[in-house]
Each structure stands twice: as structure tokens, then as C-alpha cells.
Amino acid sequence: MPSRLNPYISFDGDARQAMEFYKEVFGGRLSLNTYGDIGGADAGDAVAEKIMHGMLETPGGFTLMGADNPPGTQHTPGNNISVSVSGEDAAELRRYWDGLCGGGTVSVPLEKQMWGDVFGMCTDRFGITWLVNISTPEG
């Protein structure tokens, strides 16, 4: 899989409804994972059904990702879009990560996460938030 660049939108509790709406508009395949799915919340916890990660892949080649803001974080309309870079080429993606972090700040170090991929989040020197995800090949 080649690396891809796409928008990542943060929502204030209505990510499921928004991503389903975008699917109606653009068509395609929608996958949604909740905080409960990945063990980030107990089943009775209000956050368990919130979307931890959603991805819409359209027949036209668009990819749109989104999620509900993690518990304890501020939702700021207008500042709720970041850019995601993802793929399987670890060397390429680490090079992007190193460049994007230069002069910026790291909020999540680039390291293996509970879902199995290597992930990091940083804000570049221009104030843009970047999400870098290196997929772990299945097998």
C-alpha cells in the first residue's frame, strides 16, 4: 500500500453521525471503531461507544478519517482538522515524521500503540497537527 495523505476531522461526540452522513454523500466503504472496541473504555462507560477512529474510502479515491475527541480534550470548531499520513513504508513515514517534528512539538511520540500500529502526533512549526501511522503488515 502506498502512503496516503488525507484530512482527519475531530468531532464533539457526533463522529458516528457525521461519518455516516459523509458516506451517504460520497458513497464508499465506512469502517468505525469505538473506544470500547480497542479496550480504551469499559462497556458501561459513556465513552465506550464513541468513535476512536473512523475511515471512509470512496469509489472516487477519497479517504476521509474522523473521530470523537478523546475524553478530557477540548473540541475547538475551526481547529478540528488535522492531516494524516499513513501507510506501510516505515522508512518513508519515519522520514516524514522527523521532518514534520523539526521545530514543532510532539504530543504523542511515534511508537507502537495498543491497536498494533506505530503512531505519533505532532504539531509542526506552522501550527498544523499531523498524525503519522505506520501500519503493521498482517500475518
PDB file of N, CA and C in Angstrom, residues 18-114:
ATOM      1  N   ALA A  18     -21.714  11.988  11.739  1.00  0.00           N
ATOM      2  CA  ALA A  18     -21.039  12.746  10.687  1.00  0.00           C
ATOM      3  C   ALA A  18     -20.445  11.812   9.631  1.00  0.00           C
ATOM      4  N   MET A  19     -19.763  10.761  10.070  1.00  0.00           N
ATOM      5  CA  MET A  19     -19.130   9.844   9.113  1.00  0.00           C
ATOM      6  C   MET A  19     -20.185   9.093   8.299  1.00  0.00           C
ATOM      7  N   GLU A  20     -21.324   8.739   8.922  1.00  0.00           N
ATOM      8  CA  GLU A  20     -22.407   8.097   8.176  1.00  0.00           C
ATOM      9  C   GLU A  20     -23.007   9.065   7.153  1.00  0.00           C
ATOM     10  N   PHE A  21     -23.092  10.349   7.524  1.00  0.00           N
ATOM     11  CA  PHE A  21     -23.556  11.372   6.585  1.00  0.00           C
ATOM     12  C   PHE A  21     -22.612  11.488   5.392  1.00  0.00           C
ATOM     13  N   TYR A  22     -21.301  11.526   5.647  1.00  0.00           N
ATOM     14  CA  TYR A  22     -20.330  11.637   4.554  1.00  0.00           C
ATOM     15  C   TYR A  22     -20.398  10.408   3.641  1.00  0.00           C
ATOM     16  N   LYS A  23     -20.693   9.252   4.230  1.00  0.00           N
ATOM     17  CA  LYS A  23     -20.855   8.037   3.414  1.00  0.00           C
ATOM     18  C   LYS A  23     -22.058   8.188   2.485  1.00  0.00           C
ATOM     19  N   GLU A  24     -23.155   8.757   2.998  1.00  0.00           N
ATOM     20  CA  GLU A  24     -24.333   8.994   2.155  1.00  0.00           C
ATOM     21  C   GLU A  24     -23.986   9.936   1.005  1.00  0.00           C
ATOM     22  N   VAL A  25     -23.195  10.951   1.285  1.00  0.00           N
ATOM     23  CA  VAL A  25     -22.843  11.947   0.269  1.00  0.00           C
ATOM     24  C   VAL A  25     -21.868  11.379  -0.758  1.00  0.00           C
ATOM     25  N   PHE A  26     -20.779  10.754  -0.298  1.00  0.00           N
ATOM     26  CA  PHE A  26     -19.699  10.325  -1.182  1.00  0.00           C
ATOM     27  C   PHE A  26     -19.763   8.853  -1.593  1.00  0.00           C
ATOM     28  N   GLY A  27     -20.552   8.032  -0.866  1.00  0.00           N
ATOM     29  CA  GLY A  27     -20.564   6.598  -1.115  1.00  0.00           C
ATOM     30  C   GLY A  27     -19.318   5.958  -0.544  1.00  0.00           C
ATOM     31  N   GLY A  28     -19.141   4.678  -0.822  1.00  0.00           N
ATOM     32  CA  GLY A  28     -17.922   4.012  -0.398  1.00  0.00           C
ATOM     33  C   GLY A  28     -18.092   3.093   0.781  1.00  0.00           C
ATOM     34  N   ARG A  29     -16.949   2.746   1.367  1.00  0.00           N
ATOM     35  CA  ARG A  29     -16.885   1.804   2.485  1.00  0.00           C
ATOM     36  C   ARG A  29     -16.495   2.563   3.750  1.00  0.00           C
ATOM     37  N   LEU A  30     -17.302   2.424   4.787  1.00  0.00           N
ATOM     38  CA  LEU A  30     -17.069   3.100   6.064  1.00  0.00           C
ATOM     39  C   LEU A  30     -16.733   2.072   7.125  1.00  0.00           C
ATOM     40  N   SER A  31     -15.623   2.293   7.824  1.00  0.00           N
ATOM     41  CA  SER A  31     -15.303   1.448   8.980  1.00  0.00           C
ATOM     42  C   SER A  31     -15.228   2.350  10.208  1.00  0.00           C
ATOM     43  N   LEU A  32     -15.836   1.900  11.292  1.00  0.00           N
ATOM     44  CA  LEU A  32     -15.874   2.653  12.541  1.00  0.00           C
ATOM     45  C   LEU A  32     -15.403   1.761  13.679  1.00  0.00           C
ATOM     46  N   ASN A  33     -14.492   2.275  14.499  1.00  0.00           N
ATOM     47  CA  ASN A  33     -14.031   1.578  15.690  1.00  0.00           C
ATOM     48  C   ASN A  33     -14.289   2.478  16.890  1.00  0.00           C
ATOM     49  N   THR A  34     -14.886   1.896  17.929  1.00  0.00           N
ATOM     50  CA  THR A  34     -15.175   2.667  19.137  1.00  0.00           C
ATOM     51  C   THR A  34     -14.035   2.539  20.146  1.00  0.00           C
ATOM     52  N   TYR A  35     -14.060   3.400  21.148  1.00  0.00           N
ATOM     53  CA  TYR A  35     -13.081   3.287  22.237  1.00  0.00           C
ATOM     54  C   TYR A  35     -13.236   1.942  22.939  1.00  0.00           C
ATOM     55  N   GLY A  36     -14.464   1.448  23.028  1.00  0.00           N
ATOM     56  CA  GLY A  36     -14.707   0.145  23.642  1.00  0.00           C
ATOM     57  C   GLY A  36     -14.125  -0.993  22.822  1.00  0.00           C
ATOM     58  N   ASP A  37     -14.159  -0.869  21.500  1.00  0.00           N
ATOM     59  CA  ASP A  37     -13.612  -1.914  20.621  1.00  0.00           C
ATOM     60  C   ASP A  37     -12.134  -2.173  20.871  1.00  0.00           C
ATOM     61  N   ILE A  38     -11.387  -1.124  21.180  1.00  0.00           N
ATOM     62  CA  ILE A  38      -9.941  -1.279  21.323  1.00  0.00           C
ATOM     63  C   ILE A  38      -9.511  -1.345  22.786  1.00  0.00           C
ATOM     64  N   GLY A  39     -10.476  -1.425  23.676  1.00  0.00           N
ATOM     65  CA  GLY A  39     -10.140  -1.567  25.088  1.00  0.00           C
ATOM     66  C   GLY A  39      -9.848  -0.249  25.780  1.00  0.00           C
ATOM     67  N   GLY A  40     -10.235   0.849  25.153  1.00  0.00           N
ATOM     68  CA  GLY A  40      -9.978   2.159  25.740  1.00  0.00           C
ATOM     69  C   GLY A  40     -11.055   2.622  26.695  1.00  0.00           C
ATOM     70  N   ALA A  41     -12.094   1.807  26.887  1.00  0.00           N
ATOM     71  CA  ALA A  41     -13.170   2.167  27.804  1.00  0.00           C
ATOM     72  C   ALA A  41     -13.926   0.899  28.182  1.00  0.00           C
ATOM     73  N   ASP A  42     -14.534   0.906  29.370  1.00  0.00           N
ATOM     74  CA  ASP A  42     -15.358  -0.218  29.801  1.00  0.00           C
ATOM     75  C   ASP A  42     -16.711  -0.143  29.104  1.00  0.00           C
ATOM     76  N   ALA A  43     -17.339  -1.283  28.932  1.00  0.00           N
ATOM     77  CA  ALA A  43     -18.602  -1.355  28.200  1.00  0.00           C
ATOM     78  C   ALA A  43     -19.669  -0.408  28.758  1.00  0.00           C
ATOM     79  N   GLY A  44     -19.724  -0.232  30.066  1.00  0.00           N
ATOM     80  CA  GLY A  44     -20.718   0.653  30.663  1.00  0.00           C
ATOM     81  C   GLY A  44     -20.328   2.125  30.630  1.00  0.00           C
ATOM     82  N   ASP A  45     -19.089   2.396  30.276  1.00  0.00           N
ATOM     83  CA  ASP A  45     -18.573   3.755  30.226  1.00  0.00           C
ATOM     84  C   ASP A  45     -19.222   4.513  29.068  1.00  0.00           C
ATOM     85  N   ALA A  46     -19.599   5.757  29.288  1.00  0.00           N
ATOM     86  CA  ALA A  46     -20.251   6.568  28.260  1.00  0.00           C
ATOM     87  C   ALA A  46     -19.369   6.737  27.028  1.00  0.00           C
ATOM     88  N   VAL A  47     -18.078   6.681  27.203  1.00  0.00           N
ATOM     89  CA  VAL A  47     -17.164   6.884  26.082  1.00  0.00           C
ATOM     90  C   VAL A  47     -16.981   5.617  25.247  1.00  0.00           C
ATOM     91  N   ALA A  48     -17.397   4.467  25.750  1.00  0.00           N
ATOM     92  CA  ALA A  48     -17.174   3.185  25.061  1.00  0.00           C
ATOM     93  C   ALA A  48     -17.747   3.164  23.650  1.00  0.00           C
ATOM     94  N   GLU A  49     -18.856   3.828  23.419  1.00  0.00           N
ATOM     95  CA  GLU A  49     -19.495   3.823  22.097  1.00  0.00           C
ATOM     96  C   GLU A  49     -19.069   4.995  21.218  1.00  0.00           C
ATOM     97  N   LYS A  50     -18.255   5.883  21.752  1.00  0.00           N
ATOM     98  CA  LYS A  50     -17.748   6.996  20.950  1.00  0.00           C
ATOM     99  C   LYS A  50     -16.733   6.466  19.944  1.00  0.00           C
ATOM    100  N   ILE A  51     -16.583   7.160  18.842  1.00  0.00           N
ATOM    101  CA  ILE A  51     -15.703   6.711  17.761  1.00  0.00           C
ATOM    102  C   ILE A  51     -14.259   7.094  18.063  1.00  0.00           C
ATOM    103  N   MET A  52     -13.398   6.065  18.158  1.00  0.00           N
ATOM    104  CA  MET A  52     -11.964   6.273  18.349  1.00  0.00           C
ATOM    105  C   MET A  52     -11.290   6.504  17.000  1.00  0.00           C
ATOM    106  N   HIS A  53     -11.813   5.831  15.954  1.00  0.00           N
ATOM    107  CA  HIS A  53     -11.270   6.013  14.609  1.00  0.00           C
ATOM    108  C   HIS A  53     -12.302   5.582  13.589  1.00  0.00           C
ATOM    109  N   GLY A  54     -12.549   6.449  12.630  1.00  0.00           N
ATOM    110  CA  GLY A  54     -13.433   6.125  11.521  1.00  0.00           C
ATOM    111  C   GLY A  54     -12.727   6.435  10.210  1.00  0.00           C
ATOM    112  N   MET A  55     -13.008   5.616   9.181  1.00  0.00           N
ATOM    113  CA  MET A  55     -12.398   5.863   7.879  1.00  0.00           C
ATOM    114  C   MET A  55     -13.396   5.554   6.781  1.00  0.00           C
ATOM    115  N   LEU A  56     -13.561   6.523   5.889  1.00  0.00           N
ATOM    116  CA  LEU A  56     -14.409   6.373   4.723  1.00  0.00           C
ATOM    117  C   LEU A  56     -13.505   6.366   3.497  1.00  0.00           C
ATOM    118  N   GLU A  57     -13.599   5.284   2.712  1.00  0.00           N
ATOM    119  CA  GLU A  57     -12.865   5.175   1.455  1.00  0.00           C
ATOM    120  C   GLU A  57     -13.899   5.149   0.337  1.00  0.00           C
ATOM    121  N   THR A  58     -13.812   6.114  -0.589  1.00  0.00           N
ATOM    122  CA  THR A  58     -14.838   6.262  -1.609  1.00  0.00           C
ATOM    123  C   THR A  58     -14.402   5.674  -2.949  1.00  0.00           C
ATOM    124  N   PRO A  59     -15.378   5.374  -3.798  1.00  0.00           N
ATOM    125  CA  PRO A  59     -15.050   4.864  -5.127  1.00  0.00           C
ATOM    126  C   PRO A  59     -14.235   5.876  -5.943  1.00  0.00           C
ATOM    127  N   GLY A  60     -14.377   7.164  -5.656  1.00  0.00           N
ATOM    128  CA  GLY A  60     -13.653   8.204  -6.373  1.00  0.00           C
ATOM    129  C   GLY A  60     -12.223   8.401  -5.899  1.00  0.00           C
ATOM    130  N   GLY A  61     -11.812   7.610  -4.907  1.00  0.00           N
ATOM    131  CA  GLY A  61     -10.434   7.706  -4.430  1.00  0.00           C
ATOM    132  C   GLY A  61     -10.234   8.609  -3.225  1.00  0.00           C
ATOM    133  N   PHE A  62     -11.306   9.155  -2.669  1.00  0.00           N
ATOM    134  CA  PHE A  62     -11.173   9.985  -1.462  1.00  0.00           C
ATOM    135  C   PHE A  62     -11.029   9.100  -0.240  1.00  0.00           C
ATOM    136  N   THR A  63     -10.252   9.567   0.727  1.00  0.00           N
ATOM    137  CA  THR A  63     -10.207   8.948   2.045  1.00  0.00           C
ATOM    138  C   THR A  63     -10.445  10.060   3.056  1.00  0.00           C
ATOM    139  N   LEU A  64     -11.414   9.857   3.924  1.00  0.00           N
ATOM    140  CA  LEU A  64     -11.735  10.821   4.973  1.00  0.00           C
ATOM    141  C   LEU A  64     -11.725  10.069   6.285  1.00  0.00           C
ATOM    142  N   MET A  65     -10.979  10.595   7.258  1.00  0.00           N
ATOM    143  CA  MET A  65     -10.924   9.975   8.578  1.00  0.00           C
ATOM    144  C   MET A  65     -11.503  10.932   9.608  1.00  0.00           C
ATOM    145  N   GLY A  66     -12.016  10.362  10.695  1.00  0.00           N
ATOM    146  CA  GLY A  66     -12.574  11.188  11.749  1.00  0.00           C
ATOM    147  C   GLY A  66     -12.735  10.389  13.033  1.00  0.00           C
ATOM    148  N   ALA A  67     -12.903  11.120  14.133  1.00  0.00           N
ATOM    149  CA  ALA A  67     -13.068  10.506  15.445  1.00  0.00           C
ATOM    150  C   ALA A  67     -13.659  11.519  16.406  1.00  0.00           C
ATOM    151  N   ASP A  68     -14.252  10.980  17.470  1.00  0.00           N
ATOM    152  CA  ASP A  68     -14.675  11.853  18.569  1.00  0.00           C
ATOM    153  C   ASP A  68     -13.441  12.263  19.351  1.00  0.00           C
ATOM    154  N   ASN A  69     -13.436  13.495  19.840  1.00  0.00           N
ATOM    155  CA  ASN A  69     -12.306  13.936  20.666  1.00  0.00           C
ATOM    156  C   ASN A  69     -12.106  12.965  21.823  1.00  0.00           C
ATOM    157  N   PRO A  70     -10.860  12.625  22.134  1.00  0.00           N
ATOM    158  CA  PRO A  70     -10.618  11.756  23.293  1.00  0.00           C
ATOM    159  C   PRO A  70     -11.127  12.414  24.572  1.00  0.00           C
ATOM    160  N   PRO A  71     -11.534  11.601  25.546  1.00  0.00           N
ATOM    161  CA  PRO A  71     -12.004  12.153  26.821  1.00  0.00           C
ATOM    162  C   PRO A  71     -10.958  13.101  27.418  1.00  0.00           C
ATOM    163  N   GLY A  72     -11.432  14.208  27.940  1.00  0.00           N
ATOM    164  CA  GLY A  72     -10.550  15.168  28.593  1.00  0.00           C
ATOM    165  C   GLY A  72      -9.882  16.155  27.658  1.00  0.00           C
ATOM    166  N   THR A  73     -10.211  16.106  26.348  1.00  0.00           N
ATOM    167  CA  THR A  73      -9.623  17.068  25.415  1.00  0.00           C
ATOM    168  C   THR A  73     -10.679  18.060  24.959  1.00  0.00           C
ATOM    169  N   GLN A  74     -10.227  19.221  24.595  1.00  0.00           N
ATOM    170  CA  GLN A  74     -11.095  20.321  24.189  1.00  0.00           C
ATOM    171  C   GLN A  74     -11.437  20.214  22.706  1.00  0.00           C
ATOM    172  N   HIS A  75     -12.702  20.370  22.357  1.00  0.00           N
ATOM    173  CA  HIS A  75     -13.128  20.426  20.960  1.00  0.00           C
ATOM    174  C   HIS A  75     -13.202  21.896  20.574  1.00  0.00           C
ATOM    175  N   THR A  76     -12.474  22.279  19.532  1.00  0.00           N
ATOM    176  CA  THR A  76     -12.443  23.669  19.096  1.00  0.00           C
ATOM    177  C   THR A  76     -12.835  23.748  17.625  1.00  0.00           C
ATOM    178  N   PRO A  77     -14.110  24.036  17.318  1.00  0.00           N
ATOM    179  CA  PRO A  77     -14.509  24.154  15.918  1.00  0.00           C
ATOM    180  C   PRO A  77     -13.612  25.150  15.184  1.00  0.00           C
ATOM    181  N   GLY A  78     -13.247  24.791  13.964  1.00  0.00           N
ATOM    182  CA  GLY A  78     -12.326  25.611  13.187  1.00  0.00           C
ATOM    183  C   GLY A  78     -10.896  25.134  13.307  1.00  0.00           C
ATOM    184  N   ASN A  79     -10.578  24.517  14.432  1.00  0.00           N
ATOM    185  CA  ASN A  79      -9.247  23.937  14.653  1.00  0.00           C
ATOM    186  C   ASN A  79      -9.356  22.428  14.833  1.00  0.00           C
ATOM    187  N   ASN A  80     -10.380  21.839  14.240  1.00  0.00           N
ATOM    188  CA  ASN A  80     -10.630  20.421  14.470  1.00  0.00           C
ATOM    189  C   ASN A  80     -10.282  19.546  13.272  1.00  0.00           C
ATOM    190  N   ILE A  81      -9.422  20.045  12.398  1.00  0.00           N
ATOM    191  CA  ILE A  81      -8.959  19.237  11.272  1.00  0.00           C
ATOM    192  C   ILE A  81      -7.446  19.136  11.327  1.00  0.00           C
ATOM    193  N   SER A  82      -6.952  17.920  11.223  1.00  0.00           N
ATOM    194  CA  SER A  82      -5.514  17.682  11.145  1.00  0.00           C
ATOM    195  C   SER A  82      -5.245  16.912   9.863  1.00  0.00           C
ATOM    196  N   VAL A  83      -3.981  16.618   9.600  1.00  0.00           N
ATOM    197  CA  VAL A  83      -3.618  15.895   8.392  1.00  0.00           C
ATOM    198  C   VAL A  83      -2.993  14.566   8.797  1.00  0.00           C
ATOM    199  N   SER A  84      -3.467  13.495   8.186  1.00  0.00           N
ATOM    200  CA  SER A  84      -2.973  12.155   8.469  1.00  0.00           C
ATOM    201  C   SER A  84      -2.097  11.679   7.317  1.00  0.00           C
ATOM    202  N   VAL A  85      -0.968  11.088   7.671  1.00  0.00           N
ATOM    203  CA  VAL A  85      -0.098  10.425   6.699  1.00  0.00           C
ATOM    204  C   VAL A  85       0.028   8.986   7.179  1.00  0.00           C
ATOM    205  N   SER A  86      -0.325   8.028   6.318  1.00  0.00           N
ATOM    206  CA  SER A  86      -0.319   6.639   6.753  1.00  0.00           C
ATOM    207  C   SER A  86       0.119   5.723   5.625  1.00  0.00           C
ATOM    208  N   GLY A  87       0.565   4.548   6.015  1.00  0.00           N
ATOM    209  CA  GLY A  87       0.992   3.552   5.051  1.00  0.00           C
ATOM    210  C   GLY A  87       1.819   2.485   5.725  1.00  0.00           C
ATOM    211  N   GLU A  88       2.534   1.695   4.913  1.00  0.00           N
ATOM    212  CA  GLU A  88       3.340   0.591   5.438  1.00  0.00           C
ATOM    213  C   GLU A  88       4.838   0.817   5.303  1.00  0.00           C
ATOM    214  N   ASP A  89       5.260   1.827   4.541  1.00  0.00           N
ATOM    215  CA  ASP A  89       6.683   2.080   4.313  1.00  0.00           C
ATOM    216  C   ASP A  89       7.257   2.820   5.524  1.00  0.00           C
ATOM    217  N   ALA A  90       7.752   2.052   6.494  1.00  0.00           N
ATOM    218  CA  ALA A  90       8.213   2.628   7.760  1.00  0.00           C
ATOM    219  C   ALA A  90       9.322   3.659   7.557  1.00  0.00           C
ATOM    220  N   ALA A  91      10.282   3.380   6.680  1.00  0.00           N
ATOM    221  CA  ALA A  91      11.397   4.315   6.476  1.00  0.00           C
ATOM    222  C   ALA A  91      10.889   5.648   5.917  1.00  0.00           C
ATOM    223  N   GLU A  92      10.004   5.574   4.927  1.00  0.00           N
ATOM    224  CA  GLU A  92       9.447   6.789   4.340  1.00  0.00           C
ATOM    225  C   GLU A  92       8.660   7.587   5.371  1.00  0.00           C
ATOM    226  N   LEU A  93       7.793   6.905   6.108  1.00  0.00           N
ATOM    227  CA  LEU A  93       6.939   7.592   7.075  1.00  0.00           C
ATOM    228  C   LEU A  93       7.743   8.147   8.256  1.00  0.00           C
ATOM    229  N   ARG A  94       8.775   7.456   8.686  1.00  0.00           N
ATOM    230  CA  ARG A  94       9.638   7.991   9.757  1.00  0.00           C
ATOM    231  C   ARG A  94      10.382   9.233   9.272  1.00  0.00           C
ATOM    232  N   ARG A  95      10.762   9.254   7.990  1.00  0.00           N
ATOM    233  CA  ARG A  95      11.417  10.437   7.427  1.00  0.00           C
ATOM    234  C   ARG A  95      10.453  11.624   7.441  1.00  0.00           C
ATOM    235  N   TYR A  96       9.199  11.382   7.040  1.00  0.00           N
ATOM    236  CA  TYR A  96       8.196  12.444   7.109  1.00  0.00           C
ATOM    237  C   TYR A  96       8.031  12.926   8.543  1.00  0.00           C
ATOM    238  N   TRP A  97       7.935  11.965   9.476  1.00  0.00           N
ATOM    239  CA  TRP A  97       7.764  12.294  10.897  1.00  0.00           C
ATOM    240  C   TRP A  97       8.903  13.189  11.378  1.00  0.00           C
ATOM    241  N   ASP A  98      10.126  12.780  11.094  1.00  0.00           N
ATOM    242  CA  ASP A  98      11.291  13.563  11.536  1.00  0.00           C
ATOM    243  C   ASP A  98      11.239  14.979  10.970  1.00  0.00           C
ATOM    244  N   GLY A  99      10.867  15.122   9.715  1.00  0.00           N
ATOM    245  CA  GLY A  99      10.777  16.442   9.103  1.00  0.00           C
ATOM    246  C   GLY A  99       9.667  17.282   9.702  1.00  0.00           C
ATOM    247  N   LEU A 100       8.504  16.689   9.896  1.00  0.00           N
ATOM    248  CA  LEU A 100       7.363  17.431  10.430  1.00  0.00           C
ATOM    249  C   LEU A 100       7.600  17.892  11.864  1.00  0.00           C
ATOM    250  N   CYS A 101       8.306  17.097  12.649  1.00  0.00           N
ATOM    251  CA  CYS A 101       8.558  17.438  14.054  1.00  0.00           C
ATOM    252  C   CYS A 101       9.620  18.531  14.207  1.00  0.00           C
ATOM    253  N   GLY A 102      10.452  18.712  13.198  1.00  0.00           N
ATOM    254  CA  GLY A 102      11.528  19.706  13.282  1.00  0.00           C
ATOM    255  C   GLY A 102      10.986  21.095  13.567  1.00  0.00           C
ATOM    256  N   GLY A 103      11.343  21.645  14.699  1.00  0.00           N
ATOM    257  CA  GLY A 103      10.869  22.968  15.092  1.00  0.00           C
ATOM    258  C   GLY A 103       9.456  22.978  15.636  1.00  0.00           C
ATOM    259  N   GLY A 104       8.842  21.792  15.733  1.00  0.00           N
ATOM    260  CA  GLY A 104       7.480  21.706  16.244  1.00  0.00           C
ATOM    261  C   GLY A 104       7.441  21.042  17.600  1.00  0.00           C
ATOM    262  N   THR A 105       6.264  20.535  17.973  1.00  0.00           N
ATOM    263  CA  THR A 105       6.102  19.864  19.260  1.00  0.00           C
ATOM    264  C   THR A 105       5.437  18.505  19.057  1.00  0.00           C
ATOM    265  N   VAL A 106       5.914  17.527  19.803  1.00  0.00           N
ATOM    266  CA  VAL A 106       5.364  16.173  19.746  1.00  0.00           C
ATOM    267  C   VAL A 106       4.367  16.014  20.886  1.00  0.00           C
ATOM    268  N   SER A 107       3.125  15.618  20.546  1.00  0.00           N
ATOM    269  CA  SER A 107       2.139  15.370  21.600  1.00  0.00           C
ATOM    270  C   SER A 107       1.975  13.880  21.877  1.00  0.00           C
ATOM    271  N   VAL A 108       2.212  13.030  20.868  1.00  0.00           N
ATOM    272  CA  VAL A 108       2.223  11.578  21.040  1.00  0.00           C
ATOM    273  C   VAL A 108       3.467  11.064  20.318  1.00  0.00           C
ATOM    274  N   PRO A 109       4.434  10.522  21.048  1.00  0.00           N
ATOM    275  CA  PRO A 109       5.650  10.014  20.408  1.00  0.00           C
ATOM    276  C   PRO A 109       5.331   8.915  19.387  1.00  0.00           C
ATOM    277  N   LEU A 110       6.131   8.831  18.339  1.00  0.00           N
ATOM    278  CA  LEU A 110       5.964   7.811  17.309  1.00  0.00           C
ATOM    279  C   LEU A 110       6.428   6.473  17.875  1.00  0.00           C
ATOM    280  N   GLU A 111       5.445   5.654  18.300  1.00  0.00           N
ATOM    281  CA  GLU A 111       5.751   4.355  18.890  1.00  0.00           C
ATOM    282  C   GLU A 111       4.559   3.425  18.740  1.00  0.00           C
ATOM    283  N   LYS A 112       4.792   2.141  19.000  1.00  0.00           N
ATOM    284  CA  LYS A 112       3.744   1.123  18.864  1.00  0.00           C
ATOM    285  C   LYS A 112       2.586   1.440  19.804  1.00  0.00           C
ATOM    286  N   GLN A 113       1.370   1.311  19.275  1.00  0.00           N
ATOM    287  CA  GLN A 113       0.162   1.617  20.029  1.00  0.00           C
ATOM    288  C   GLN A 113      -0.648   0.356  20.298  1.00  0.00           C
ATOM    289  N   MET A 114      -1.692   0.478  21.119  1.00  0.00           N
ATOM    290  CA  MET A 114      -2.490  -0.676  21.528  1.00  0.00           C
ATOM    291  C   MET A 114      -3.194  -1.361  20.361  1.00  0.00           C
TER     292      MET A 114
END
